XYZ file of C-alpha atoms in Angstrom:
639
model
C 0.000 0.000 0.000
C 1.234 3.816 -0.663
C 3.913 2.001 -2.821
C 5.478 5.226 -4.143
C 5.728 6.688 -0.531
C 7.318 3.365 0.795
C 9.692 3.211 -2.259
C 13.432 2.849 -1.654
C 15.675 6.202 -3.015
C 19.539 5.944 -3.077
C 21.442 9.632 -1.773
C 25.084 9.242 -3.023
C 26.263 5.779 -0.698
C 23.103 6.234 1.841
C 20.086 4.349 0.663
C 16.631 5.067 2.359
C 13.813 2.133 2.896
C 11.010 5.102 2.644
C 10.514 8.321 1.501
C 9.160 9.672 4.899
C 11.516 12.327 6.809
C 11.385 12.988 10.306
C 12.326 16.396 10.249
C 14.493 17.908 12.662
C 12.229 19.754 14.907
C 13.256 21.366 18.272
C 12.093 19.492 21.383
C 14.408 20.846 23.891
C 15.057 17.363 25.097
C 18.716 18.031 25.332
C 19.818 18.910 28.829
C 21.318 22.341 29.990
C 24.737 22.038 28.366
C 23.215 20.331 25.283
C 24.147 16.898 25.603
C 22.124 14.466 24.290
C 19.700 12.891 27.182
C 18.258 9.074 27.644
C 14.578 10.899 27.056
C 15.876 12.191 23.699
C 17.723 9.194 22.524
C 14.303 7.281 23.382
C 11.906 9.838 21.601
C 14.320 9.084 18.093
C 14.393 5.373 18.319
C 10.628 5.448 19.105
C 10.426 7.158 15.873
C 12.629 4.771 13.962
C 11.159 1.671 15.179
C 8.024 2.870 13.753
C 9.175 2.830 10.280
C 10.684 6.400 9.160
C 13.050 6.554 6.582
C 15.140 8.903 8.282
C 15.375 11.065 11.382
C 16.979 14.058 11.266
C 18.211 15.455 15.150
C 17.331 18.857 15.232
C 18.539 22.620 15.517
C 22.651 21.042 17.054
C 24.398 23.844 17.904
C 27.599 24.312 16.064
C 29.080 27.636 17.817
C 29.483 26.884 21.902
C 28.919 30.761 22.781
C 25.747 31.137 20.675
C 23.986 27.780 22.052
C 21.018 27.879 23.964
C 20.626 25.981 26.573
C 18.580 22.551 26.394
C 19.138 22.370 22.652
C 21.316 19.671 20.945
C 24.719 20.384 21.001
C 27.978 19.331 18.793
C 29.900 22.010 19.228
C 32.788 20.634 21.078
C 34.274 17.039 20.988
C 32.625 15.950 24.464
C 29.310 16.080 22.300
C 30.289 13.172 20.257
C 29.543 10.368 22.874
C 25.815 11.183 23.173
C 25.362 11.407 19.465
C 26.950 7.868 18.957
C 24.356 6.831 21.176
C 22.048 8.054 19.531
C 22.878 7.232 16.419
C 23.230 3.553 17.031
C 19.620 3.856 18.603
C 17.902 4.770 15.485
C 20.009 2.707 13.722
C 19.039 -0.522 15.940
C 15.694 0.505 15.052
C 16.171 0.005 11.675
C 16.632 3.709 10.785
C 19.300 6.432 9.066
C 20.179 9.463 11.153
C 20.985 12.597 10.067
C 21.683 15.816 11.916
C 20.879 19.610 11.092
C 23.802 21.715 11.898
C 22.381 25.226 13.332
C 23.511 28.647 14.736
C 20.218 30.300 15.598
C 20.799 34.109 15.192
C 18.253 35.744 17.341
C 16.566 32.377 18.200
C 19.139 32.026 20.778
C 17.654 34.523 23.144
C 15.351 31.696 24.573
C 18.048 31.806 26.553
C 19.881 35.055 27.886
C 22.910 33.641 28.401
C 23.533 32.774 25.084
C 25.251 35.048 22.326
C 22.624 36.377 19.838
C 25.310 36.568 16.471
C 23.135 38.486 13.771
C 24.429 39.805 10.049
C 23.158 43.553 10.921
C 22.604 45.421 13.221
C 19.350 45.683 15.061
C 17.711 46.717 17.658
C 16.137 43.804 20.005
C 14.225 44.185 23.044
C 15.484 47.741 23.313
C 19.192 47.268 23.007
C 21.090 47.519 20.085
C 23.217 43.688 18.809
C 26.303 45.237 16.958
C 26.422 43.132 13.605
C 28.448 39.871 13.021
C 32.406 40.898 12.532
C 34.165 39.257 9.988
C 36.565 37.839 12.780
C 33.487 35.969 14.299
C 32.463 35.161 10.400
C 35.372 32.718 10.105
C 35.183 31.638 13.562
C 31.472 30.522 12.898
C 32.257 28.769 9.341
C 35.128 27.319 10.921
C 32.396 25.981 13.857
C 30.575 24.504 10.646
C 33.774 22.456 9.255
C 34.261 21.137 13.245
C 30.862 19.851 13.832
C 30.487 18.418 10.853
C 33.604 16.408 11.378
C 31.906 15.478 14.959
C 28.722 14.149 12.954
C 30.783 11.605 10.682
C 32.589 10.197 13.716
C 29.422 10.041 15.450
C 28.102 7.400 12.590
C 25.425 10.069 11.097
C 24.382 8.276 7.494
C 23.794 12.364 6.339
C 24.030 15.841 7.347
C 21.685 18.748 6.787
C 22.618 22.477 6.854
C 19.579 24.896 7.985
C 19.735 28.055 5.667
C 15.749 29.142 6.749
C 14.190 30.733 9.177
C 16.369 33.623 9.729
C 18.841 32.073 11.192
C 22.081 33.393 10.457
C 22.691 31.678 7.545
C 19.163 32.645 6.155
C 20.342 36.180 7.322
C 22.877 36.476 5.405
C 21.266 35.475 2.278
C 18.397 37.108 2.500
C 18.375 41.041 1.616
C 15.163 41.576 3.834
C 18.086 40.796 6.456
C 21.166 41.675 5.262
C 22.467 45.462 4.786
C 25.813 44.736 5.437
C 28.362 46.981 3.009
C 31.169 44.879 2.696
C 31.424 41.578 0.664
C 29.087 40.100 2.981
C 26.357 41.801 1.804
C 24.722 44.100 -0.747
C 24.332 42.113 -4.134
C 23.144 38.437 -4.360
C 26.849 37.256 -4.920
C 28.097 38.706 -1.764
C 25.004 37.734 0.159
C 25.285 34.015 -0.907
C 29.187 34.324 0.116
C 28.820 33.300 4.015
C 26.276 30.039 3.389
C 28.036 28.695 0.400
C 31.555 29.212 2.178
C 29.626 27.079 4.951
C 28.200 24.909 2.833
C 32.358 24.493 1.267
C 33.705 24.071 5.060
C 30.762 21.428 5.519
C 31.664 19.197 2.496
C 35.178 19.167 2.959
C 34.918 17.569 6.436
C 32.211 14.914 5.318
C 32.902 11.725 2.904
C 32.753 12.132 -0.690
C 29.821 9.311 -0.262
C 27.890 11.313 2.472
C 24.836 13.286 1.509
C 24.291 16.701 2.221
C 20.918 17.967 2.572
C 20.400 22.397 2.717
C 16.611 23.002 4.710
C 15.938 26.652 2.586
C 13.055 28.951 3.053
C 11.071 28.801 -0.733
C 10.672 32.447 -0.364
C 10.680 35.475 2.084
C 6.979 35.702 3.044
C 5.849 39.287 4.471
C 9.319 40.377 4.687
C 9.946 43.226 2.041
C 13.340 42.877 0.532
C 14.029 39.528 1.163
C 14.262 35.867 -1.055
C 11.930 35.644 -4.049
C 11.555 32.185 -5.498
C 13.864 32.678 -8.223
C 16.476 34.016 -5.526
C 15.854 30.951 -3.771
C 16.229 28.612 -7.643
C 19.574 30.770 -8.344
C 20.913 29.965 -5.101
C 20.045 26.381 -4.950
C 21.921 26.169 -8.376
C 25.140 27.359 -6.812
C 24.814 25.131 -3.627
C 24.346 22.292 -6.136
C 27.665 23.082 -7.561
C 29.111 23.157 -4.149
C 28.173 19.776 -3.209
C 24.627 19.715 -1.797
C 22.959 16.937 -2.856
C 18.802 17.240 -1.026
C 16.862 20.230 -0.800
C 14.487 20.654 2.203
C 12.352 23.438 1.318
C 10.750 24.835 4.006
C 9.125 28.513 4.544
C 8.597 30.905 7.169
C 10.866 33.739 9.393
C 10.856 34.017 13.125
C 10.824 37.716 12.998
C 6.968 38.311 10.946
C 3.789 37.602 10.364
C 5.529 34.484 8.479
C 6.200 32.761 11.304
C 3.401 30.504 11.209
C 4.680 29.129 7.895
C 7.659 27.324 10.144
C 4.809 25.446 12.576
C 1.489 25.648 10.769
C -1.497 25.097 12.443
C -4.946 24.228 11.484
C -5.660 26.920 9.919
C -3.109 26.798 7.014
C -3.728 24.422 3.929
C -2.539 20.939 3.604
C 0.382 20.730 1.572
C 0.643 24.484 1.030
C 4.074 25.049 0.383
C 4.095 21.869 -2.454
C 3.889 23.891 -5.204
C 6.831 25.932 -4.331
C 9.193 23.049 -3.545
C 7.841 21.099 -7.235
C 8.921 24.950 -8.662
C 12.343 24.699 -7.388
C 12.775 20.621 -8.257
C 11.616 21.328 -11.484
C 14.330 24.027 -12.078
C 17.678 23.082 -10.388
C 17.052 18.960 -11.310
C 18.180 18.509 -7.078
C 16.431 16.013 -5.250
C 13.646 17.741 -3.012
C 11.815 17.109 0.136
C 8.441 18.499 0.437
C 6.974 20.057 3.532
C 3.753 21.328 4.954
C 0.951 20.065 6.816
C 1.774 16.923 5.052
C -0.420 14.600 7.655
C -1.909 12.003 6.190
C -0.063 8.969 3.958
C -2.503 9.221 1.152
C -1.324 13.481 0.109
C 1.901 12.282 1.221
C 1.827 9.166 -1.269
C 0.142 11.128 -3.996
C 2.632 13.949 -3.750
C 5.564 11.299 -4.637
C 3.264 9.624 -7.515
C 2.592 13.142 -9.224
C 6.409 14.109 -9.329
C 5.982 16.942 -7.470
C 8.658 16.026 -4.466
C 11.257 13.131 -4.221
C 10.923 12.819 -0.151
C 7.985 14.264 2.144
C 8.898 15.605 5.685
C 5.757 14.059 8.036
C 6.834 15.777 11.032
C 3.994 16.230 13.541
C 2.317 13.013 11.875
C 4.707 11.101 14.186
C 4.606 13.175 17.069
C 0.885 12.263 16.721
C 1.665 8.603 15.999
C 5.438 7.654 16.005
C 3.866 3.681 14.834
C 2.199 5.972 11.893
C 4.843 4.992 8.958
C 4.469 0.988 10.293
C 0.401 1.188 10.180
C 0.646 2.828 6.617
C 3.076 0.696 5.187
C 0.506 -2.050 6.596
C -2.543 -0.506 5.563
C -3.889 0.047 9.041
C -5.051 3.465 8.116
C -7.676 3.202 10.360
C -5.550 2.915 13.698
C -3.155 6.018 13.143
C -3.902 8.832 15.349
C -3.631 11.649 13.310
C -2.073 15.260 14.013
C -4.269 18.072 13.598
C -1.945 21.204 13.437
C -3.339 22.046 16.870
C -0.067 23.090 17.590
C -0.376 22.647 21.264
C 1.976 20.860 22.629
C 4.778 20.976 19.754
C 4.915 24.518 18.796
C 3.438 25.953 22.091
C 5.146 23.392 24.426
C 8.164 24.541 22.998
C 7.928 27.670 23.490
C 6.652 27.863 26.870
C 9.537 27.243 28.600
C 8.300 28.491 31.807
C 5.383 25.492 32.120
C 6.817 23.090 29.940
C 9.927 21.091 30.042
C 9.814 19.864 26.774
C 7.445 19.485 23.619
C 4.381 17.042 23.701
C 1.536 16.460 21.310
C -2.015 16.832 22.209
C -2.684 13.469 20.863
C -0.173 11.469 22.093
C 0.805 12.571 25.972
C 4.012 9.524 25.081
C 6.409 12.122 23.583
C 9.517 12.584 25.904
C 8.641 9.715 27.694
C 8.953 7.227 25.798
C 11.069 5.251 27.935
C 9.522 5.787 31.051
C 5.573 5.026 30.256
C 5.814 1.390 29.213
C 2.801 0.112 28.801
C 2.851 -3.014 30.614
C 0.199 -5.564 30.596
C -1.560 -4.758 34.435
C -1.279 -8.267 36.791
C -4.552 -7.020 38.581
C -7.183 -6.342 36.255
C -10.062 -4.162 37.008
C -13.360 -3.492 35.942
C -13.153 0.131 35.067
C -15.879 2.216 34.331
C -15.133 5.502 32.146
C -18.254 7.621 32.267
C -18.009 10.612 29.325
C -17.221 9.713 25.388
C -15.349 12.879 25.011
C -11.419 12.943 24.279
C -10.233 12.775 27.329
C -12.655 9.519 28.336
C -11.805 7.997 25.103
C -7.976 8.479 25.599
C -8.549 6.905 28.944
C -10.660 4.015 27.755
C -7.811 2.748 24.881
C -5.008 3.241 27.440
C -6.730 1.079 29.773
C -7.788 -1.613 27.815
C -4.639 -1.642 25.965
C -3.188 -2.972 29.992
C -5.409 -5.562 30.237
C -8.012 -3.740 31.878
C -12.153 -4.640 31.282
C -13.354 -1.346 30.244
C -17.075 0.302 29.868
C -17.577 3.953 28.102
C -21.208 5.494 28.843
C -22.218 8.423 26.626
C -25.181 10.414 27.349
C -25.573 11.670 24.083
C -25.939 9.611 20.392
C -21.823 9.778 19.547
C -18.515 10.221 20.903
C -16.518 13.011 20.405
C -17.576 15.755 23.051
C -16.208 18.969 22.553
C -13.936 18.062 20.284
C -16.366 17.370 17.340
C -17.475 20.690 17.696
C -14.359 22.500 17.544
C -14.042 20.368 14.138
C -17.563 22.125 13.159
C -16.048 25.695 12.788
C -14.538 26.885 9.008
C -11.613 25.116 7.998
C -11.024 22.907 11.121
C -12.871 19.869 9.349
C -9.720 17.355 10.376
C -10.299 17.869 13.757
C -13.880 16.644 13.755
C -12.283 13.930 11.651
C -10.196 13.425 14.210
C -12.571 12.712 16.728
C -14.657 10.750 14.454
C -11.627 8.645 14.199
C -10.854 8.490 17.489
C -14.153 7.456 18.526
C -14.112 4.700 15.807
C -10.983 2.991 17.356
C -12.768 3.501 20.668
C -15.956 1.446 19.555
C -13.754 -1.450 17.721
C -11.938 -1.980 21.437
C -14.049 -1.531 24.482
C -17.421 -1.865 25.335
C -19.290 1.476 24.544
C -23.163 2.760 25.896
C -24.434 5.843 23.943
C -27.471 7.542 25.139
C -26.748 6.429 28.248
C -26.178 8.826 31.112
C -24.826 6.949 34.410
C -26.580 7.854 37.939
C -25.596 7.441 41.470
C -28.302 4.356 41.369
C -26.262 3.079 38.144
C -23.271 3.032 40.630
C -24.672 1.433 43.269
C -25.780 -1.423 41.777
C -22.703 -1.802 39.606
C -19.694 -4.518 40.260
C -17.119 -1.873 39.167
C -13.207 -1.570 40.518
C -12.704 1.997 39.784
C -14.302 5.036 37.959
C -13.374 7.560 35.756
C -15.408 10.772 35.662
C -15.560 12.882 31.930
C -18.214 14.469 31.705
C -17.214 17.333 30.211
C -18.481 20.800 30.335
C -21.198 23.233 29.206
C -21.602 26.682 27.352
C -21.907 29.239 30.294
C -25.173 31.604 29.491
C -24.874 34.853 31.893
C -28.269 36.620 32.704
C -28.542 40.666 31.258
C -30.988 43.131 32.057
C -33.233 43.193 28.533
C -32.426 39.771 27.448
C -35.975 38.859 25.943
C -35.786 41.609 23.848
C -32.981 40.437 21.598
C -32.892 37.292 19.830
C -29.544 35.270 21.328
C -28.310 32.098 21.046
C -25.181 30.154 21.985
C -21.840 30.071 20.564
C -22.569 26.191 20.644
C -25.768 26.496 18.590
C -24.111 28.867 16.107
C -21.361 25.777 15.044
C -23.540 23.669 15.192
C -25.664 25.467 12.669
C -28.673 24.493 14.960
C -29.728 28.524 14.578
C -28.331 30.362 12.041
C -29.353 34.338 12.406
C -28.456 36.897 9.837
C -27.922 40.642 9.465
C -25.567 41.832 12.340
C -24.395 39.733 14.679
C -22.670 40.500 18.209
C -20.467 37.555 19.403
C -19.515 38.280 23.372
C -16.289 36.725 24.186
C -13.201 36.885 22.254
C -11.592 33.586 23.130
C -11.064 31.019 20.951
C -14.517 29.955 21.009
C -15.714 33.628 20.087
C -13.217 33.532 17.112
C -14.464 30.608 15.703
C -18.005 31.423 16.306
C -17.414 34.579 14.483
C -15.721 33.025 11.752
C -18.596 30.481 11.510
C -21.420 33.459 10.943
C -19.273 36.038 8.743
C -18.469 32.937 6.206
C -22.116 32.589 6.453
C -22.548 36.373 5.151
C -23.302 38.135 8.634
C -21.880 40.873 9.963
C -20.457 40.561 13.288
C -18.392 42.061 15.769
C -16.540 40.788 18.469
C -17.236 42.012 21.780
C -14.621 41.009 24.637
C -14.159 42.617 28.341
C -10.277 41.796 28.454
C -7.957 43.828 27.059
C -7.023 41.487 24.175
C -8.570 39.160 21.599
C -7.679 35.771 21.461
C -5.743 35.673 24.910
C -6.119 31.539 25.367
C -4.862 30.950 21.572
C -1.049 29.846 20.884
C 0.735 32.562 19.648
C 0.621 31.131 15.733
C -2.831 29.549 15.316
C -3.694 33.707 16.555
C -1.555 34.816 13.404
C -3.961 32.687 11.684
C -7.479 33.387 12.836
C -6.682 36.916 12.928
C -5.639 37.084 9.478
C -9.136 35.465 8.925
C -10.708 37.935 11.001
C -9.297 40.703 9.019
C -10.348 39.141 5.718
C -13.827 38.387 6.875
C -14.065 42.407 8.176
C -15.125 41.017 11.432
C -14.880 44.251 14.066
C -13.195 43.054 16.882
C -13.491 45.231 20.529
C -11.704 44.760 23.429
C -12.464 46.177 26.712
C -15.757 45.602 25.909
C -17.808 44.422 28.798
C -21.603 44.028 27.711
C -24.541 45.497 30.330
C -27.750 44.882 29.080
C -29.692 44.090 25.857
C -32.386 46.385 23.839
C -34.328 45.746 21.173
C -31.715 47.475 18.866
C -28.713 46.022 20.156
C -26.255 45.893 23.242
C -25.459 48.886 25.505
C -21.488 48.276 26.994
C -20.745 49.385 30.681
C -18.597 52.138 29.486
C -22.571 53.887 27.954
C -21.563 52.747 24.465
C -23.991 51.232 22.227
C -23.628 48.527 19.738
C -26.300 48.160 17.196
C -27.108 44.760 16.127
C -30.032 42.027 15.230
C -28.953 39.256 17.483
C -26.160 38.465 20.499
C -24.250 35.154 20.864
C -22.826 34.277 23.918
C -19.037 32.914 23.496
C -18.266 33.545 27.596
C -16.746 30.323 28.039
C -17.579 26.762 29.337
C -18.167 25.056 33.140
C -17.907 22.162 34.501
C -20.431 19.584 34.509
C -21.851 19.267 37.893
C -20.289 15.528 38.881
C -21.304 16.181 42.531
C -23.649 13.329 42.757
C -21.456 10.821 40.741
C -18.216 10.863 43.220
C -20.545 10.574 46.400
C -22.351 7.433 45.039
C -18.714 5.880 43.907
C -17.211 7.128 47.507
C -20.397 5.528 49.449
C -18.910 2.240 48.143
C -15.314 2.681 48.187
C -14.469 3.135 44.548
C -12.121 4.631 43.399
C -13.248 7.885 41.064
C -10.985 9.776 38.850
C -12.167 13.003 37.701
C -10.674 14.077 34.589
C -10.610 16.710 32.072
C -13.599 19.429 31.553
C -15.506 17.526 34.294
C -12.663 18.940 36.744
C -12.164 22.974 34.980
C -12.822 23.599 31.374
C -9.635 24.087 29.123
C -7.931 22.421 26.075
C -8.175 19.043 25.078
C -4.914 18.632 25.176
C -5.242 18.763 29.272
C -8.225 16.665 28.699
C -5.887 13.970 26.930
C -2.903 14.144 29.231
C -5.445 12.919 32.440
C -7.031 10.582 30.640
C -4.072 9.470 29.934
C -1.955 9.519 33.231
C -5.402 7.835 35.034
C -5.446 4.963 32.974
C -1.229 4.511 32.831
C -1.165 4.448 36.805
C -4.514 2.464 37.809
């Protein structure tokens, strides 16, 4: 099945089994100095095991100074131990292992004690970073030649070189960045001088039968000045002629609007960068990866059999699944848990480094601890009962039974799915409630499941059950205003669901995430509709790149969005605000939020008999599902 995708290719000596990349993304796995860790090592071979073709280490520091800490390392020669570890772990697995070599510009000031090297200077944070000198030029290419060296001895099958992003390499090349006046910068030649004298110091420090892969941005998005896509072809052309063998072509900067090309969420297009990387195949004749939202083996498979890319990169499809390119190869479509550009726990666990150690997924709570969670078969089996058919329930229902466990799900309503399904109802977010649908599917095929069925204490009682978990989920909250039966209102739930569908001018209260969407929902439908939020700020509980998104949208669908908005009381003709404002308008949806469902009267009847009762996800305080999944998840592992 998906023969094209599972096809062999042959890279100068280094032969692949698949055409499926595990790219290098950051997980800040590595400990404080960067050394490679046991939880890192694990996460790879996880990967491996499952069937990738190759996995690709991510963002290794080559320049000491300028490394941040908790990112891979191979800057010095004490780095090479852990990578031979780790390199002979993917390769037990029955994977190749490659490694991107990385200075990180201004990405380094996750942490403050690191350098920040940049090619001009800027102003950051309110201080001023004097440009790159051409002293630390050389002593940076120099750092390319050294770790590159490092990577061969540390049995790496291939090596990649990250020119995107604006990292410094990107920097130099790209004259959005670069207004450096000496032969550095100015005209394309001297811009193209620093990465392709990298690129020279890489090759000569690698075998002559080693590939070298370049990750390159297709084009400067939103960045005036910068890489065009015949830049981007011209330079590829001259890399080619310095040895580079793969091209990775990526898109996105770190310092614009852009930046949700690098991670994209939901919101962005399958395969939206294809067309772009097909372009620049076509052109320079160079073997080329394809990346984007590429989630599913099917596009991934069909994007191999059309010619438009040698190689796909199906990044956050093994986050989601690491088993995913095994079950493909095997045609077990219907067991992969799919990734659904939530970008919860891989772009936003990585960046909150305050609350989060390391990345996760929202659909697989696994990642990082890979060797720690085994899933051993239980020795005392229980008769579990998981009340709620939402994601968090249904996450705790497979993990049980997968132990051994004798599982029950009750749903009180016709299908599984909870709030999750209806997240998938808003514009564009169609995978998720395909997600869910799946999800519940695999549920259904493994454990004993009760729809319309909505447990009471007197259920309990007369039930011969070990333990219970409680997932009942949560409710739209529906404040009381002065005036309220004089405008027609509804909730943000009923609006996605398309159960009432008003028209004319529409005022959504709350500007969460919920609000957004609900807004979306009625200005694709032709409304007009404004926002209406008490905080300061729109979109407050949104990751920081899905908001890019849905606020582009927002624009684009002319939706009027007002903070510090706090609604009074209804009239006929609209919605008078605290501050005296008035907002005219035909109808009001409420977007405040959810609450828990009241689960009172479940945990006395389970605690009147001694059972054990877990409460779990939007039952305990509404959030994401990705909290939702992570209990579920941790109940089941340790009952």
């Amino acid at each position: 099945m998906f023969e094209h995708l599972f096809a062999p290719i042959q890279i100068r000596d280094m032969e692949l089994k698949n055409r499926i990349i595990m790219p290098a993304m950051g997980t800040r796995m590595a400990d404080e100095k960067g050394f490679v860790t046991d939880k890192l090592i694990a996460y790879h071979a996880a990967r491996a095991k499952g069937g990738c073709g190759l996995n690709i280490v991510e963002v290794a520091a080559v320049h000491t100074p300028s490394a941040p800490a908790h990112f891979v390392s191979i800057s010095e020669d004490c780095y090479i131990a852990g990578h031979k570890k780790l390199t002979d772990a993917i390769h037990a697995n029955g994977g190749k292992a490659s490694i991107q070599l990385w200075q990180g510009s201004i990405a380094a000031c996750m942490d403050p004690k690191a350098q920040m090297l940049v090619v001009s200077e800027m102003n950051f944070g309110g201080h001023t970073i004097p440009a790159i000198t051409k002293e630390q030029i050389q002593e940076v290419i120099a750092c390319y030649g050294k770790a590159a060296a490092r990577a061969v001895e540390a049995g790496y099958d291939c090596l990649e070189f990250h020119l995107a992003h604006n990292y410094l390499p990107h920097s130099f090349l790209s004259g959005g960045l670069n207004h450096r006046s000496d032969e550095y910068g100015g005209n394309f030649e001297n811009r193209s001088r620093f990465p392709l004298e990298v690129i020279d110091e890489i090759r000569k420090n690698m075998p002559e039968g080693m590939p070298l892969f370049i990750r390159i941005d297709a084009q400067d998005d939103m960045l005036e000045g910068g890489m065009t896509i015949d830049d981007t072809i011209r330079f590829c052309k001259l890399a080619k002629e310095h040895g580079v063998d793969v091209l990775d072509v990526s898109r996105g900067n770190i310092i614009t609007a852009a930046s949700m090309y690098e991670v994209p969420p939901i919101d962005v297009p399958n395969g939206f960068n294809i067309e772009n990387a097909a372009k620049i195949r076509k052109e320079t004749g160079m073997l080329t990866i394809g990346v984007g939202r590429i989630n599913t083996a099917k596009l991934a498979n069909e994007l191999i059999e059309n010619d438009r890319v040698d190689m796909v990169v199906m990044g956050r499809a093994q986050l989601a699944d690491p088993e995913f390119a095994n079950k493909a190869c095997e045609g077990r479509i219907d067991e992969i848990v799919h990734c659904v550009g939530c970008n919860q726990g891989c772009y936003d666990g990585f960046t909150d480094v305050m609350h989060r150690p390391h990345i996760t997924c929202m659909r697989n709570p696994m990642i990082g601890h890979e060797s720690e969670y085994l899933m051993e078969t239980t020795q005392a089996p229980k008769n579990v009962w998981v009340i709620g058919g939402g994601v968090g329930g249904m996450e705790a229902a497979q993990v049980l039974q997968a132990r051994g466990h004798k599982v029950t799900l009750f749903e009180a309503s016709n299908e599984l799915g909870g709030e999750f399904l209806l997240a998938g109802e808003a514009p564009g977010k169609a995978e998720m409630k395909q997600a869910a649908m799946e999800m519940a599917q695999q549920t259904e095929r493994l454990v004993t499941v009760h729809k319309n069925t909505k447990v009471d204490a007197q259920m309990i009682q007369n039930a011969n059950v070990d333990a219970v978990i409680v997932a009942v989920g949560s409710s739209p909250i529906m404040i009381q205003l002065e005036g309220m039966d004089m405008l027609p209102h509804a909730s943000a739930t009923e609006i996605l669901r398309h159960e009432v569908c008003p028209k004319g001018h529409v005022a959504v209260i709350g500007g969460g995430l919920v609000g957004l969407e609900t807004a979306d929902t009625l200005a694709s439908d032709g409304c007009k509709v404004t926002i209406l939020e008490m905080k300061d700020a729109i979109g407050s509980d949104l990751g920081s790149l899905r908001k890019i998104s849905v606020m582009m949208k927002m624009h684009q669908l002319h939706v009027d969005m007002r903070p510090n908005s706090q609604v009074c009381k209804f009239t006929s003709e609209g919605i008078v605000l605290k501050d005296g404002s008035f907002v005219a308008c035909d109808s009001a949806v409420f977007a405040v939020g959810f609450k828990a469902n009241d689960s009172q009267e479940l945990v006395e009847a389970c605690e009147e008999k001694n059972i054990p009762c877990h409460i779990i996800g939007d039952a305990k305080k509404a959030r994401r599902a990705i909290d939702a999944i992570a209990e579920g998840f941790e109940v089941a592992r340790t009952l």
